[in-house]
Backbone as a ProteinNet text record, in pm:
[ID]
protein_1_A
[PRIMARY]
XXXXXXXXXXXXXXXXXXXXXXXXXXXXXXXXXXXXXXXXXXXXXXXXXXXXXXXXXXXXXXXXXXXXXXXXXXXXXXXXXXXXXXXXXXXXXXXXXXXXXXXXXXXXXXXXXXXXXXXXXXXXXXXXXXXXXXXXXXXXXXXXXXXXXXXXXXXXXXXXXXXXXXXXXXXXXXXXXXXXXXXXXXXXXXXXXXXXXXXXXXXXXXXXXXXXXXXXXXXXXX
[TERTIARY]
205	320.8	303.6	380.9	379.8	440.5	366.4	392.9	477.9	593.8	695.5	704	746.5	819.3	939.5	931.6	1028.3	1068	1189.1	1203.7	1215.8	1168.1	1154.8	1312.3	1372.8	1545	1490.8	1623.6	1600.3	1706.8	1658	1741.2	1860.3	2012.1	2133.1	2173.4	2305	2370.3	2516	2537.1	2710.3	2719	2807.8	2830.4	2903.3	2840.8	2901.9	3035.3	3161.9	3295	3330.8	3246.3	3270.8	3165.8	3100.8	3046.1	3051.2	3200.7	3182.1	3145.7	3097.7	3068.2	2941.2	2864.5	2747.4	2674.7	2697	2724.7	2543	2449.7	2324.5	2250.5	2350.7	2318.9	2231.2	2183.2	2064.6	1960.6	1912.5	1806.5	1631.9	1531.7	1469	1414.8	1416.8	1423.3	1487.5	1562.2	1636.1	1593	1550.8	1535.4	1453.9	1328.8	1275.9	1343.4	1484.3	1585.9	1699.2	1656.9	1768.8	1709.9	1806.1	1852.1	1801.4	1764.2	1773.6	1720.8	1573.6	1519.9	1441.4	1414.2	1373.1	1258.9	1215.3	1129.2	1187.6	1229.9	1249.4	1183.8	1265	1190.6	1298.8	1298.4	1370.7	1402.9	1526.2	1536	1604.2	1541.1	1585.4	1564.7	1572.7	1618.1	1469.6	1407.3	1304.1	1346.3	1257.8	1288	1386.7	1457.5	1594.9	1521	1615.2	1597.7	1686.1	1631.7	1718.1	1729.2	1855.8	1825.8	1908.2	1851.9	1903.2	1979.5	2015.1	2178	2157.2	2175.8	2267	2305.1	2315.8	2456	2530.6	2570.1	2603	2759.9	2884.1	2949.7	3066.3	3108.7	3138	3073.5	2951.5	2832	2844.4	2740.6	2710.4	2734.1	2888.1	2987.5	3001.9	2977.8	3017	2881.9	2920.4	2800.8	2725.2	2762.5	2730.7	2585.5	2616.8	2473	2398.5	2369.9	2243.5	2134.4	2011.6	1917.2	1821.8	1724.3	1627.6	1535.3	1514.1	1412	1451.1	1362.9	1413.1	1327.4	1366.5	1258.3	1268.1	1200	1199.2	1132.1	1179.8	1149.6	1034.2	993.8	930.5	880.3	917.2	891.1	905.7	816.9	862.2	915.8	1053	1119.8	1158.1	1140.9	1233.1	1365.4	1476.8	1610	1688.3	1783.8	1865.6	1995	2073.8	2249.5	2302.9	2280.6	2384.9	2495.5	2588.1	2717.9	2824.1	2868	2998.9	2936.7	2849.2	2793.9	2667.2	2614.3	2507	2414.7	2288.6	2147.3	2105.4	2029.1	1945	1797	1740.8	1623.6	1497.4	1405.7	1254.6	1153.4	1118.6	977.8	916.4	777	637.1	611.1	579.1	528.8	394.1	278.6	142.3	109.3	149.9	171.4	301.4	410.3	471.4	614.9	717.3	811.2	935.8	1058.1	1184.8	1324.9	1400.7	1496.2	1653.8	1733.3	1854.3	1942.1	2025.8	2124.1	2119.1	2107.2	2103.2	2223.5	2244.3	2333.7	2253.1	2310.1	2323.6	2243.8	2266	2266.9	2092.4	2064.3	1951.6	1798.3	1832.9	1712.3	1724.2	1642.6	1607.7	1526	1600.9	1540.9	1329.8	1295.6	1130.9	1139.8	1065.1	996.4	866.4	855.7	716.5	750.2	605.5	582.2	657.5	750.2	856.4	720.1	595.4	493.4	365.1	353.5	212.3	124.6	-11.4	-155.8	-226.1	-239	-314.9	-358.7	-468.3	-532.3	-414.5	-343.5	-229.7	-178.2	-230	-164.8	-261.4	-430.2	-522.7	-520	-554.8	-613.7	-562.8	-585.3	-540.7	-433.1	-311.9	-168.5	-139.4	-103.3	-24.6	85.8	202.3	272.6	234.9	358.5	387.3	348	241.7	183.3	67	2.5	-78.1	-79.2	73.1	93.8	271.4	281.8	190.8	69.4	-37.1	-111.4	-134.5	-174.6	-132.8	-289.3	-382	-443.1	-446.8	-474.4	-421.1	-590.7	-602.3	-688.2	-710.3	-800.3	-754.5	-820.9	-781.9	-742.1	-779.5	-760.4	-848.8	-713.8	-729.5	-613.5	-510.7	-530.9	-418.7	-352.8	-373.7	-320.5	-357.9	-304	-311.9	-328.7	-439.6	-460.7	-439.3	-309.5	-248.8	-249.7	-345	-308.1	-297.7	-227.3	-198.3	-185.9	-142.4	-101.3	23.8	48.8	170.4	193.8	253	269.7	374.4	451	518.3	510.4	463.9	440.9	584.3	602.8	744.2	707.1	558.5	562.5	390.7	354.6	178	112.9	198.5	56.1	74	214.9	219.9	154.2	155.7	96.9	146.8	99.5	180	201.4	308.3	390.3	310.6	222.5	145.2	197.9	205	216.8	118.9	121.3	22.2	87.5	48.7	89.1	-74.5	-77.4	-148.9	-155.4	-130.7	-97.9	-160	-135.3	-190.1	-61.6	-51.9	50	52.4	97.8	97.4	251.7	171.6	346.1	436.3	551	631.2	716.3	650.3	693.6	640.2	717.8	638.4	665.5	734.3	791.6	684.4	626.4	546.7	589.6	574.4	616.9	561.9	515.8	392.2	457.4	446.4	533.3	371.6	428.7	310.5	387.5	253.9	243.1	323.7	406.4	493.3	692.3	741.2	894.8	945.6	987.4	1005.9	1141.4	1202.4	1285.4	1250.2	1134.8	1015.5	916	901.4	762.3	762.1	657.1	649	703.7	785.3	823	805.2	731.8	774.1	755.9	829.6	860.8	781.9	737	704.8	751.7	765	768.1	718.9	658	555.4	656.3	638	723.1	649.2	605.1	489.5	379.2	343.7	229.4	258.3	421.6	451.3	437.7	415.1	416	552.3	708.5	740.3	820.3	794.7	759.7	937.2	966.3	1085	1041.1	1054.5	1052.3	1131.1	1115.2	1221.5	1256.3	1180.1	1169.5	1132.7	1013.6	942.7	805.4	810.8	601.7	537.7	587.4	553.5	562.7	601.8	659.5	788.5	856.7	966.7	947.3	1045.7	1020.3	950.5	870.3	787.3	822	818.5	821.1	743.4	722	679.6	730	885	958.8	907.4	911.8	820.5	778.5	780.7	730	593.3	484.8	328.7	268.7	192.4	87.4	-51.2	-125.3	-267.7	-353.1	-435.6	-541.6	-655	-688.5	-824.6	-932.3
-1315.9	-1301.7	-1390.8	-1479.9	-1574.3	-1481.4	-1503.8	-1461.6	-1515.9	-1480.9	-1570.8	-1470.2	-1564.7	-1504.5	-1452.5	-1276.5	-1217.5	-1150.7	-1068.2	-979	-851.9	-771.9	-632.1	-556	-540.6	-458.9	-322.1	-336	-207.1	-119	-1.9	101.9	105.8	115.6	101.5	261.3	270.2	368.7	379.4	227	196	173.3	268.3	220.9	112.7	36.8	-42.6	-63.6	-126.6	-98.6	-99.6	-205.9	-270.1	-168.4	-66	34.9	172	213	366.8	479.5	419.5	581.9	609.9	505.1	523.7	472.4	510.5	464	384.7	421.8	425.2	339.4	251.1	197.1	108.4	72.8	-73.8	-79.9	23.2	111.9	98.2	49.5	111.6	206.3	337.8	461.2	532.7	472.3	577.2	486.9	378.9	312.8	414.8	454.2	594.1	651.6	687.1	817.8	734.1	630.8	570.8	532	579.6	561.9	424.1	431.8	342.9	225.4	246.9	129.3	9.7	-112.5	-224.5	-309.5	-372.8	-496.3	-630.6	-650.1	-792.7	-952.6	-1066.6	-1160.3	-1305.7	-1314.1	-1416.8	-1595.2	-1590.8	-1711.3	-1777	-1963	-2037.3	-2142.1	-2275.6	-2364.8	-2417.9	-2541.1	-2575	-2596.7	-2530.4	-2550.6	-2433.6	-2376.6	-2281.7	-2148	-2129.6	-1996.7	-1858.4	-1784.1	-1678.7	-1547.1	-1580.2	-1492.2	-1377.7	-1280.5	-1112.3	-1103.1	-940	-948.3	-799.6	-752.1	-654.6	-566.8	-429.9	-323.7	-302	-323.6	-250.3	-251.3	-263	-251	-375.8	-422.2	-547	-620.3	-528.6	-639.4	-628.6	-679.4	-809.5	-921.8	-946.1	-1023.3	-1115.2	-1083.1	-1179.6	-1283.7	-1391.8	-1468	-1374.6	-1302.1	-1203.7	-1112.6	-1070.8	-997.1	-1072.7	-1220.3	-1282.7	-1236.5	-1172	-1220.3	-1318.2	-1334.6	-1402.8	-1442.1	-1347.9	-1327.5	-1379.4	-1444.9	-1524.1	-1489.4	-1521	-1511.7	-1662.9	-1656	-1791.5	-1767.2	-1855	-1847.2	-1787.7	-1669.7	-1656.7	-1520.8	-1479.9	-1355.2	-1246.1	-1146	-1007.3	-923.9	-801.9	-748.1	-622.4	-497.6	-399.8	-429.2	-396.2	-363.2	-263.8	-257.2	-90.5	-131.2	-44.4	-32.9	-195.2	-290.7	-443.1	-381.7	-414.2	-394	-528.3	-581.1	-657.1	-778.8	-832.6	-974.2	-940.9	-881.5	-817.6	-706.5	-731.4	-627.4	-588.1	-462.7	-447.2	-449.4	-507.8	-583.4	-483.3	-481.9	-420.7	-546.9	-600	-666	-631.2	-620.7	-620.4	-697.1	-709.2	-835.7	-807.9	-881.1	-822.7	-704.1	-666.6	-593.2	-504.4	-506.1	-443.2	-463.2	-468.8	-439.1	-494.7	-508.3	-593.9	-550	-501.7	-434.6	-568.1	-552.1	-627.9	-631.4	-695.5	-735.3	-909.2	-909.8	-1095	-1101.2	-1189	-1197.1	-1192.1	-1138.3	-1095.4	-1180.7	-1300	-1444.5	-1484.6	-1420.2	-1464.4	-1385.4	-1314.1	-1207.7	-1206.7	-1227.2	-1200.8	-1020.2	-984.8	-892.6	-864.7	-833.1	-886.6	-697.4	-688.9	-577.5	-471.9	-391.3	-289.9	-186.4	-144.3	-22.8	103.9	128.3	266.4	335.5	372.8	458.7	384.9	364.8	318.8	392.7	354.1	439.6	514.9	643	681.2	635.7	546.5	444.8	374.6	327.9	258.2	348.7	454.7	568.9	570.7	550.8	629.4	549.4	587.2	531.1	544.9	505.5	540	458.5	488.7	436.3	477.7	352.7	384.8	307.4	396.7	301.9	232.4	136.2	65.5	163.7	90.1	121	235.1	246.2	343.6	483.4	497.9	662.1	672.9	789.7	868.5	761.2	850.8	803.9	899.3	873.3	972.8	930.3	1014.1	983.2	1040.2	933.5	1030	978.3	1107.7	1088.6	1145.3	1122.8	1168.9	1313.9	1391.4	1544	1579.4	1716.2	1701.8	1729.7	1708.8	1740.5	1600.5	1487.2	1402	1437.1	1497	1499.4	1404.8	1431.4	1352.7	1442.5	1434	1538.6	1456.5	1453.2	1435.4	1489.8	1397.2	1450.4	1396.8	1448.8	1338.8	1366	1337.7	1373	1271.4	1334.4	1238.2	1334.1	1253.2	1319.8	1256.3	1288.8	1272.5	1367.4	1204.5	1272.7	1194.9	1303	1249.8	1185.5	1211.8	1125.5	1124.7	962.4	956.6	1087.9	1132.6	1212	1386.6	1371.5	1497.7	1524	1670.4	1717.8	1718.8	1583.4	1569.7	1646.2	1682.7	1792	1690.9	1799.3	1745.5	1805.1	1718	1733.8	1741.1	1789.3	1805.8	1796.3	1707.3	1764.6	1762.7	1861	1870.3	1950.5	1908.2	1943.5	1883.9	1919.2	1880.3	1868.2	1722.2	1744.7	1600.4	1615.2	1511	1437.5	1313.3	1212.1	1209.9	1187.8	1203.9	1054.8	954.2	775.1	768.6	668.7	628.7	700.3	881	977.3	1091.1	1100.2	1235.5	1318.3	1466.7	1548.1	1660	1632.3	1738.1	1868.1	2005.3	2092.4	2238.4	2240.9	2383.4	2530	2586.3	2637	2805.8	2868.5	2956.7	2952.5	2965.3	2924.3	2820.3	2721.5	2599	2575.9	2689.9	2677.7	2668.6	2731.5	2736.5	2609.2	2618.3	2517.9	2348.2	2291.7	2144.8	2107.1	1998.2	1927	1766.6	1694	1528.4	1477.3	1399.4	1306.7	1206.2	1127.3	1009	941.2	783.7	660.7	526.5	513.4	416.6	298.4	189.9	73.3	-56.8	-83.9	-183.4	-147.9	-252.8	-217.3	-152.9	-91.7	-10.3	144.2	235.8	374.6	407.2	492.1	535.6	698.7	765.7	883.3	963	1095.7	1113.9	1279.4	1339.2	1486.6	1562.4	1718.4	1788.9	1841.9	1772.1	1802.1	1971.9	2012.7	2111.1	2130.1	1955	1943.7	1925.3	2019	2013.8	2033.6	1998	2038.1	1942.4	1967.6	1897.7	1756.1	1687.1	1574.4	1488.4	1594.9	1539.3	1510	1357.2	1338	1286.8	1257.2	1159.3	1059.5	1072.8	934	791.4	738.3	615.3	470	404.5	286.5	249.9	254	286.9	150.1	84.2	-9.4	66.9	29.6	72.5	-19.4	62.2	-44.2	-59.2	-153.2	-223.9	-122.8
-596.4	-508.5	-387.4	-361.8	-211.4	-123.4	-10.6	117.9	217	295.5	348.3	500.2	588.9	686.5	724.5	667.6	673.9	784.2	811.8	900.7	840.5	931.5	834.7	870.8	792.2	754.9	859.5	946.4	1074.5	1022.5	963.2	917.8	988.5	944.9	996.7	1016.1	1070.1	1064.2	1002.2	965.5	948.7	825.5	729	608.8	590.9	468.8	395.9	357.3	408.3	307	163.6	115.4	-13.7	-106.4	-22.9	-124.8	-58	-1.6	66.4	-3.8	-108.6	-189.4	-151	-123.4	-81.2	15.9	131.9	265.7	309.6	209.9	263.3	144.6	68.2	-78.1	-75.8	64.3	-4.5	124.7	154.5	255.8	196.9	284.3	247.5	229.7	339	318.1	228.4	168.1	67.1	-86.6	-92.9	-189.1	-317.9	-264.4	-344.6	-433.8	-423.2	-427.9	-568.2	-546.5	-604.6	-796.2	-878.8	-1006.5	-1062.9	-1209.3	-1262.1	-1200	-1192	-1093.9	-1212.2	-1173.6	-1285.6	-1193.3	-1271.2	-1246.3	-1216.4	-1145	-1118.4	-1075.5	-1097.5	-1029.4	-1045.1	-895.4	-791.7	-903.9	-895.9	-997.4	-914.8	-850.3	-778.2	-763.6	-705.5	-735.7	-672.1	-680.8	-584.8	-457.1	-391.4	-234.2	-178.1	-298.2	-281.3	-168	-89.7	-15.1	-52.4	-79.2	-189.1	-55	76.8	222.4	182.1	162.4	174.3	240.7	254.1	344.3	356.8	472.1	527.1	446.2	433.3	409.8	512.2	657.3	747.3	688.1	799.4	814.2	735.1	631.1	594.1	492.8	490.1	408	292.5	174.1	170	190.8	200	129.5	257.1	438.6	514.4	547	605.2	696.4	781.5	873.3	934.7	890.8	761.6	682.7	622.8	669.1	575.9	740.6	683.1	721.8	696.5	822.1	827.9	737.5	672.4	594.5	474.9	373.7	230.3	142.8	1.5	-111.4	-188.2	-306.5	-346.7	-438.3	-579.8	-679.7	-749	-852	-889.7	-801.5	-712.3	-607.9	-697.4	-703.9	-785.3	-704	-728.1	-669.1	-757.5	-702	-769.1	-742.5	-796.2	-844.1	-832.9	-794.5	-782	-791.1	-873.8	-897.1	-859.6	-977.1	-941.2	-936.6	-843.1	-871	-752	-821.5	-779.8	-795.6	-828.8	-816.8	-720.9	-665.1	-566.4	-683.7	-617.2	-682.1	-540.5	-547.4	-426.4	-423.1	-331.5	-387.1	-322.5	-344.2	-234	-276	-157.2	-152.6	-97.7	-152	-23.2	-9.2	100	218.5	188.4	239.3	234.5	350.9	420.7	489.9	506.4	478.3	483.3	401.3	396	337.4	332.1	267.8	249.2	216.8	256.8	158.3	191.5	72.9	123.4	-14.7	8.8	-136.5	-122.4	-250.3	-306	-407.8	-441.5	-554.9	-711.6	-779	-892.6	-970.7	-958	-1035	-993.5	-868.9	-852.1	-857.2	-953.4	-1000.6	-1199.2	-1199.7	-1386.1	-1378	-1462.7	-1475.7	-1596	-1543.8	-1634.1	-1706.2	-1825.5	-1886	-1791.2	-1805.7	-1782.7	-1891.4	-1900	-1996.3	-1986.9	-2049.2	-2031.2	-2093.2	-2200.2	-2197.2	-2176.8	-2033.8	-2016.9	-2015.8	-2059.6	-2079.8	-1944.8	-1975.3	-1892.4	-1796.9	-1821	-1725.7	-1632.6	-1663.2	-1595	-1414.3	-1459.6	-1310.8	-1234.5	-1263.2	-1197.2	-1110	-952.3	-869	-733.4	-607	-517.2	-446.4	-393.7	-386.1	-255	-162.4	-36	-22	16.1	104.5	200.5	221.4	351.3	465.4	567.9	661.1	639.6	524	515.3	419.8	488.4	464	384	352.1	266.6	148.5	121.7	-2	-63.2	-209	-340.8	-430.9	-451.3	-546.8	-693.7	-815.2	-927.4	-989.1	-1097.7	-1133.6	-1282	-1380.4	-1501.9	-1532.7	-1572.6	-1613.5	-1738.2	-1786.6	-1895.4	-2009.8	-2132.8	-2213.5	-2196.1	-2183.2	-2174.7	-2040.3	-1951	-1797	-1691.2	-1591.1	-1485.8	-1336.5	-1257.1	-1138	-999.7	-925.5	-857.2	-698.8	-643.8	-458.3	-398	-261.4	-180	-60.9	36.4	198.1	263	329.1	429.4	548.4	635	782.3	872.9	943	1072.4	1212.4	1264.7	1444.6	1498.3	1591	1713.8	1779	1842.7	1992.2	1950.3	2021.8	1996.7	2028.2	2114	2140.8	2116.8	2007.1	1987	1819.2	1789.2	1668.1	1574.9	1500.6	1330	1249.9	1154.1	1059.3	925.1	864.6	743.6	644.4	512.9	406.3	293.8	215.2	65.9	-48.5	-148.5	-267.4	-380.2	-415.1	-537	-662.9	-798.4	-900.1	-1033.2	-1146.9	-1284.9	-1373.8	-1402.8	-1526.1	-1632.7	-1717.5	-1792.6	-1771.1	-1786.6	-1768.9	-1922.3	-1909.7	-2002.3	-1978.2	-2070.6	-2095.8	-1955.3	-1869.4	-1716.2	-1628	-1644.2	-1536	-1494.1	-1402.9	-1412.2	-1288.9	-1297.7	-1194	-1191	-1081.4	-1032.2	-947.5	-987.8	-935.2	-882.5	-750	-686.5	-759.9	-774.6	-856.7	-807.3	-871.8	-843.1	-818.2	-750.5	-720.3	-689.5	-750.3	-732.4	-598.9	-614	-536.6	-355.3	-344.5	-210.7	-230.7	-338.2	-355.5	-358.9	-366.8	-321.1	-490.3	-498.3	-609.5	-590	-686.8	-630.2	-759.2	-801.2	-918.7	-908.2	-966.1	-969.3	-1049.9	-1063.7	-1209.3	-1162.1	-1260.6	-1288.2	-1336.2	-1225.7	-1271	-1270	-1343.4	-1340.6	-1262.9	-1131.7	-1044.5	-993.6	-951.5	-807.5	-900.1	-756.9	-795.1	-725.4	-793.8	-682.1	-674.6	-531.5	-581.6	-445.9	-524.7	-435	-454.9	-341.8	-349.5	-317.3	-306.9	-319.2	-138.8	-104.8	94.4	114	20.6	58.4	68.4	97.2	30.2	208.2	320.1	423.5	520.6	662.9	827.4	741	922.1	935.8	885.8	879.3	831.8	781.6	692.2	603.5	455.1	400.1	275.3	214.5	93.5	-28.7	-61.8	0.9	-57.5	-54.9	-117.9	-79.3	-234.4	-184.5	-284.1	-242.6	-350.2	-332.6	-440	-320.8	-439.7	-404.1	-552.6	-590.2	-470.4	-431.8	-358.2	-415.7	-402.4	-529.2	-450.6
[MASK]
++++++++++++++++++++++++++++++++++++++++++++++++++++++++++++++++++++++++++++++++++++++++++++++++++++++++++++++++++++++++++++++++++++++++++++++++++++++++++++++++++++++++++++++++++++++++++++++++++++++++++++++++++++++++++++++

């Protein structure tokens, strides 16, 4: 993966027109949450700058929503809901992260294992900036033993709202979901799927304090 000088996408508040159904459609915070996710990778011209864009208010579609930030040929990217001539893209940066809409035309979609092997899950996975991280590990019976932590503090110097998840379950093709043990309707729930290298995981917003989630797109660290 080449490394470029991006700007990191500042979570908006203004929906999109050209997609009001889903006012929050090309977020990275919400990217987690979102359907039908793929493997992608950046198809462009030499020298071509492939500059993301905006959801706010108008976007994709004006001058206005290109950002700064570019990709370029051969870049790997998850994928979410193409619709109108636009895909929504996630890159990692080596440090941190990318979200935007490109056009349609300029992503190939690539293969990953819909039942990858065991081995393929184990190991330890953080998001962007650290946190949450998830370790999986192998189990007995064809399972998979799953833990992790995440947290949100308000203010430096106040007392972070911690999260846990830990569970045993076997994956079903590249989906696994780890559920605490008793009433699910009280209890911690978080999905995961395995999409090539990325891990990515969405929960049921009971795995903790206030504003604590799992949501998140997770690479393995060597």
């Amino acid at each position: 993966m080449q490394i470029h000088t991006l700007v990191i996408l500042t979570l908006l508040t203004l929906p999109a027109t050209s997609y009001a159904i889903e006012p929050y459609t090309c977020r990275n915070g919400a990217f987690p949450t979102y359907t039908e996710l793929n493997l992608g990778e950046i198809v462009a011209g030499k020298g071509e700058r492939v500059h993301a864009r905006d959801d706010m208010d108008g976007c994709p579609d004006q001058k206005k929503c290109i950002q700064k930030g570019y990709l370029i040929n051969g870049d790997k990217v998850l994928t979410a809901h193409p619709s109108d001539g636009w895909v929504c893209i996630y890159y990692f940066r080596k440090k941190s992260e990318y979200t935007g809409w490109i056009p349609q035309k300029n992503v190939r979609t690539t293969p990953f294992p819909k039942n990858p092997e065991l081995r393929s899950w184990i190991g330890h996975w953080e998001a962007d900036g650290g946190t949450p991280e998830i370790t999986i590990s192998l189990a007995k019976k064809n399972k998979l033993k799953v833990s992790g932590e995440a947290y949100w503090q308000a203010f430096v110097n106040s007392l972070p709202h911690i999260g846990l998840v830990d569970g045993v379950a076997a994956p079903v093709g590249n989906k696994l979901t780890v559920k605490e043990e008793g009433d699910e309707s009280i209890g911690c729930v978080v999905n995961f799927e395995l999409i090539g290298p990325y891990l990515v995981a969405n929960d049921n917003r009971l795995c903790g304090g206030a504003n604590v989630s799992f949501d998140a797109i997770y690479r393995r660290k060597p």
